[in-house]
Amino acid sequence: GAVVSQHPSWVICKSGTSVKIECRSLDFQATTMFWYRQFPKQSLMLMATSNEGSKATYEQGVEKDKFLINHASLTLSTLTVTSAHPEDSSFYICSARRSSGGFVDTQYFGPGTRLTVL
Amino acid sequence: AQSVTQPDIHITVSEGASLELRCNYSYGATPYLFWYVQSPGQGLQLLLKYFSGDTLVQGIKGFEAEFKRSQSSFNLRKPSVHWSDAAEYFCAVVPNTGNQFYFGTGTSLTVIP
């Protein structure tokens, strides 16, 4: 089956520092990857859509300069939380869509990254 | 407003008992419908999906879901719950006019011996 990994699985950082989260599709190519944020007891909220080789498309209300997304290859997308603050603490989940498939049935989710900003 | 509602935040069932998790959506036309399960520290695993056709959908791990257009619902069921089913369950929709997933708030399932 299609596997999506995220690294790190959890991270603790000091306020003001930047944190990079990686999302990899391990056994398929993904032209599109998605980044979600999940607060406790809340649903996943789409932050941005990342397309390989082009700029990410951010959802309304998501700060582009704070959440930098890079999708430099067909198997890797990164989310960098710049100048992190305690309110950025959350669970970040990525998903990847197979290049060869349609949309709704070929999207696979990573295990998530727990970010805690002190 | 468009929304996905999972009315039950937390459900506790005994092992071997039946289970039904509720999901209602509010969209203009029938969207694509999904149920995912998330165990602690794990990613989202697709249980089943509905695009069209037979309104009773069979999924993995013995789960099934029934789409009811009149009620705008897509409830997940399992006849006999196992302790390993304890997890967070998310209903999700993709409007047939778009390409974005919208998730419900999730239902946490506890299974007691």
Tab-separated table of C-alpha atoms in Angstrom:
chain	number	residue	atom	x	y	z
A	1	GLY	CA	0.000	0.000	0.000
A	2	ALA	CA	0.899	3.633	-0.305
A	3	VAL	CA	2.892	4.939	2.646
A	4	VAL	CA	3.406	8.508	3.720
A	5	SER	CA	5.896	9.330	6.432
A	6	GLN	CA	6.471	12.442	8.467
A	7	HIS	CA	9.551	13.515	10.329
A	8	PRO	CA	9.841	14.279	13.116
A	9	SER	CA	6.892	12.624	14.808
A	10	TRP	CA	7.124	15.130	17.616
A	11	VAL	CA	9.184	18.218	18.307
A	12	ILE	CA	9.555	20.669	21.162
A	13	CYS	CA	11.093	24.039	20.460
A	14	LYS	CA	11.591	27.397	22.071
A	15	SER	CA	9.507	30.366	21.110
A	16	GLY	CA	11.055	32.306	18.264
A	17	THR	CA	12.806	29.382	16.639
A	18	SER	CA	11.891	27.752	13.334
A	19	VAL	CA	10.889	24.147	12.876
A	20	LYS	CA	10.889	22.098	9.688
A	21	ILE	CA	8.562	19.156	9.190
A	22	GLU	CA	9.083	16.707	6.354
A	23	CYS	CA	6.435	14.740	4.508
A	24	ARG	CA	7.540	11.915	2.245
A	25	SER	CA	5.685	9.550	-0.033
A	26	LEU	CA	7.728	6.393	0.338
A	27	ASP	CA	6.531	4.200	-2.498
A	28	PHE	CA	4.788	6.470	-4.956
A	29	GLN	CA	5.174	9.814	-6.615
A	30	ALA	CA	3.030	12.659	-5.429
A	31	THR	CA	2.628	15.770	-7.494
A	32	THR	CA	0.327	17.202	-4.868
A	33	MET	CA	0.671	17.166	-1.118
A	34	PHE	CA	-1.572	18.746	1.459
A	35	TRP	CA	-0.834	20.137	4.898
A	36	TYR	CA	-3.420	20.027	7.656
A	37	ARG	CA	-3.506	21.294	11.191
A	38	GLN	CA	-5.416	19.507	13.921
A	39	PHE	CA	-6.253	21.044	17.279
A	40	PRO	CA	-7.313	18.822	20.183
A	41	LYS	CA	-10.877	17.665	19.855
A	42	GLN	CA	-11.192	19.473	16.550
A	43	SER	CA	-11.209	18.429	12.952
A	44	LEU	CA	-8.354	18.596	10.507
A	45	MET	CA	-8.159	21.957	8.826
A	46	LEU	CA	-6.477	22.286	5.458
A	47	MET	CA	-3.656	24.812	5.601
A	48	ALA	CA	-2.233	24.628	2.121
A	49	THR	CA	-1.929	22.617	-1.045
A	50	SER	CA	1.574	21.963	-2.232
A	51	ASN	CA	2.305	21.235	-5.880
A	52	GLU	CA	5.674	19.927	-6.965
A	53	GLY	CA	7.754	22.596	-8.577
A	54	SER	CA	5.393	25.465	-7.928
A	55	LYS	CA	4.247	27.721	-5.127
A	56	ALA	CA	1.884	26.387	-2.535
A	57	THR	CA	-1.712	27.510	-2.399
A	58	TYR	CA	-2.677	28.638	1.068
A	59	GLU	CA	-6.131	28.578	2.588
A	60	GLN	CA	-7.694	31.769	3.765
A	61	GLY	CA	-6.348	32.858	7.114
A	62	VAL	CA	-3.099	30.898	6.893
A	63	GLU	CA	-0.007	33.094	7.006
A	64	LYS	CA	2.235	32.307	4.063
A	65	ASP	CA	5.295	33.863	5.645
A	66	LYS	CA	4.842	31.911	8.822
A	67	PHE	CA	4.171	28.515	7.311
A	68	LEU	CA	6.655	28.048	4.503
A	69	ILE	CA	5.979	25.129	2.216
A	70	ASN	CA	8.418	23.651	-0.236
A	71	HIS	CA	7.671	20.767	-2.591
A	72	ALA	CA	10.954	20.338	-4.379
A	73	SER	CA	10.543	16.735	-5.489
A	74	LEU	CA	7.799	14.253	-6.272
A	75	THR	CA	8.309	12.526	-2.945
A	76	LEU	CA	9.040	15.295	-0.491
A	77	SER	CA	7.247	18.335	0.831
A	78	THR	CA	8.392	20.375	3.810
A	79	LEU	CA	6.530	22.693	6.131
A	80	THR	CA	8.613	25.197	8.040
A	81	VAL	CA	7.023	26.996	10.947
A	82	THR	CA	9.006	30.203	11.213
A	83	SER	CA	9.448	32.116	14.451
A	84	ALA	CA	7.221	29.659	16.229
A	85	HIS	CA	5.087	30.778	19.148
A	86	PRO	CA	3.068	28.790	21.679
A	87	GLU	CA	-0.118	29.317	19.675
A	88	ASP	CA	1.487	27.385	16.816
A	89	SER	CA	1.555	24.276	18.990
A	90	SER	CA	-0.578	21.731	17.235
A	91	PHE	CA	-0.685	18.443	15.382
A	92	TYR	CA	0.352	18.831	11.757
A	93	ILE	CA	-0.661	16.166	9.248
A	94	CYS	CA	0.303	15.878	5.626
A	95	SER	CA	-1.281	13.879	2.867
A	96	ALA	CA	-0.042	12.965	-0.569
A	97	ARG	CA	-1.930	12.282	-3.744
A	98	ARG	CA	-0.654	9.803	-6.272
A	99	SER	CA	0.473	11.380	-9.488
A	100	SER	CA	-1.178	8.685	-11.535
A	101	GLY	CA	-4.553	8.663	-9.861
A	102	GLY	CA	-7.661	10.721	-9.613
A	103	PHE	CA	-8.290	12.933	-6.662
A	104	VAL	CA	-10.662	11.477	-4.187
A	105	ASP	CA	-9.462	7.923	-3.931
A	106	THR	CA	-5.715	8.221	-4.078
A	107	GLN	CA	-4.839	10.504	-1.202
A	108	TYR	CA	-2.859	9.039	1.678
A	109	PHE	CA	-2.190	10.559	5.079
A	110	GLY	CA	0.965	10.701	7.121
A	111	PRO	CA	1.109	9.888	10.842
A	112	GLY	CA	1.345	13.508	11.888
A	113	THR	CA	3.843	15.665	13.766
A	114	ARG	CA	3.163	16.999	17.235
A	115	LEU	CA	4.674	20.455	17.643
A	116	THR	CA	4.994	21.995	21.078
A	117	VAL	CA	6.353	25.513	21.349
A	118	LEU	CA	7.508	26.567	24.793
B	1	ALA	CA	-22.978	26.945	5.645
B	2	GLN	CA	-21.256	23.805	4.447
B	3	SER	CA	-20.301	21.502	7.277
B	4	VAL	CA	-19.595	17.999	8.440
B	5	THR	CA	-21.024	17.084	11.811
B	6	GLN	CA	-20.156	14.227	14.077
B	7	PRO	CA	-22.549	14.709	16.992
B	8	ASP	CA	-20.834	12.288	19.346
B	9	ILE	CA	-17.512	13.471	20.708
B	10	HIS	CA	-16.914	10.312	22.660
B	11	ILE	CA	-18.550	6.884	22.691
B	12	THR	CA	-17.909	3.952	25.005
B	13	VAL	CA	-19.022	0.454	24.072
B	14	SER	CA	-18.416	-2.991	25.452
B	15	GLU	CA	-16.360	-5.416	23.452
B	16	GLY	CA	-18.646	-7.501	21.295
B	17	ALA	CA	-21.379	-4.900	21.240
B	18	SER	CA	-22.559	-3.189	18.096
B	19	LEU	CA	-21.406	0.275	17.134
B	20	GLU	CA	-22.838	3.150	15.178
B	21	LEU	CA	-21.023	6.433	14.663
B	22	ARG	CA	-23.011	9.265	13.231
B	23	CYS	CA	-22.056	11.682	10.482
B	24	ASN	CA	-24.185	14.354	8.881
B	25	TYR	CA	-23.185	16.742	6.167
B	26	SER	CA	-24.518	19.939	4.792
B	27	TYR	CA	-23.715	20.422	1.134
B	28	GLY	CA	-25.784	21.314	-1.867
B	29	ALA	CA	-25.318	18.061	-3.707
B	30	THR	CA	-24.224	14.647	-2.599
B	31	PRO	CA	-20.515	14.847	-1.939
B	32	TYR	CA	-17.983	12.078	-1.908
B	33	LEU	CA	-18.051	10.542	1.575
B	34	PHE	CA	-15.335	8.903	3.637
B	35	TRP	CA	-14.648	7.407	7.026
B	36	TYR	CA	-11.130	7.398	8.434
B	37	VAL	CA	-9.726	5.932	11.625
B	38	GLN	CA	-6.807	7.398	13.546
B	39	SER	CA	-5.010	5.484	16.261
B	40	PRO	CA	-2.683	7.332	18.634
B	41	GLY	CA	0.511	8.277	16.866
B	42	GLN	CA	-0.763	6.909	13.597
B	43	GLY	CA	-1.907	8.474	10.386
B	44	LEU	CA	-5.409	8.436	9.060
B	45	GLN	CA	-6.443	5.084	7.651
B	46	LEU	CA	-9.266	4.909	5.154
B	47	LEU	CA	-12.051	2.595	6.313
B	48	LEU	CA	-14.445	3.076	3.447
B	49	LYS	CA	-15.781	5.545	0.933
B	50	TYR	CA	-18.923	6.293	-1.011
B	51	PHE	CA	-18.987	7.845	-4.438
B	52	SER	CA	-22.189	6.548	-5.988
B	53	GLY	CA	-24.257	3.418	-6.450
B	54	ASP	CA	-25.149	1.035	-3.650
B	55	THR	CA	-25.827	3.094	-0.561
B	56	LEU	CA	-24.487	0.433	1.785
B	57	VAL	CA	-20.728	0.419	1.615
B	58	GLN	CA	-18.474	-2.261	2.995
B	59	GLY	CA	-15.063	-1.331	4.332
B	60	ILE	CA	-12.091	-2.848	6.030
B	61	LYS	CA	-12.006	-4.328	9.524
B	62	GLY	CA	-15.669	-5.320	9.371
B	63	PHE	CA	-16.996	-1.770	9.109
B	64	GLU	CA	-19.825	-0.656	6.907
B	65	ALA	CA	-21.567	2.640	6.310
B	66	GLU	CA	-24.914	3.572	4.874
B	67	PHE	CA	-25.553	6.681	2.851
B	68	LYS	CA	-29.015	8.155	3.366
B	69	ARG	CA	-29.659	11.030	1.044
B	70	SER	CA	-32.887	12.073	2.749
B	71	GLN	CA	-31.067	12.481	6.029
B	72	SER	CA	-27.764	13.755	4.615
B	73	SER	CA	-26.099	11.109	6.706
B	74	PHE	CA	-23.327	8.586	6.317
B	75	ASN	CA	-23.255	6.599	9.541
B	76	LEU	CA	-20.560	4.060	10.266
B	77	ARG	CA	-21.487	0.711	11.775
B	78	LYS	CA	-19.886	-2.435	13.048
B	79	PRO	CA	-21.871	-5.389	14.383
B	80	SER	CA	-19.308	-6.513	16.958
B	81	VAL	CA	-16.613	-4.224	18.278
B	82	HIS	CA	-13.152	-5.460	19.145
B	83	TRP	CA	-10.821	-3.880	21.690
B	84	SER	CA	-8.484	-2.940	18.845
B	85	ASP	CA	-11.178	-0.698	17.386
B	86	ALA	CA	-10.555	1.884	20.095
B	87	ALA	CA	-9.432	4.964	18.190
B	88	GLU	CA	-10.559	8.298	16.805
B	89	TYR	CA	-12.933	8.154	13.866
B	90	PHE	CA	-13.336	10.924	11.331
B	91	CYS	CA	-16.006	11.428	8.757
B	92	ALA	CA	-14.894	13.440	5.733
B	93	VAL	CA	-16.504	14.791	2.613
B	94	VAL	CA	-15.280	16.126	-0.688
B	95	PRO	CA	-17.879	18.258	-2.466
B	96	ASN	CA	-18.448	17.026	-5.972
B	97	THR	CA	-17.850	20.557	-7.194
B	98	GLY	CA	-14.434	20.810	-5.576
B	99	ASN	CA	-11.393	18.870	-4.554
B	100	GLN	CA	-10.882	19.618	-0.879
B	101	PHE	CA	-11.436	17.313	2.070
B	102	TYR	CA	-13.621	18.599	4.894
B	103	PHE	CA	-13.395	16.657	8.123
B	104	GLY	CA	-15.770	16.288	11.012
B	105	THR	CA	-14.529	16.890	14.541
B	106	GLY	CA	-14.087	13.204	15.173
B	107	THR	CA	-15.563	10.654	17.540
B	108	SER	CA	-13.351	9.020	20.127
B	109	LEU	CA	-14.235	5.372	20.673
B	110	THR	CA	-13.421	3.567	23.911
B	111	VAL	CA	-13.946	-0.185	24.112
B	112	ILE	CA	-14.343	-1.738	27.538
B	113	PRO	CA	-13.815	-5.437	28.245
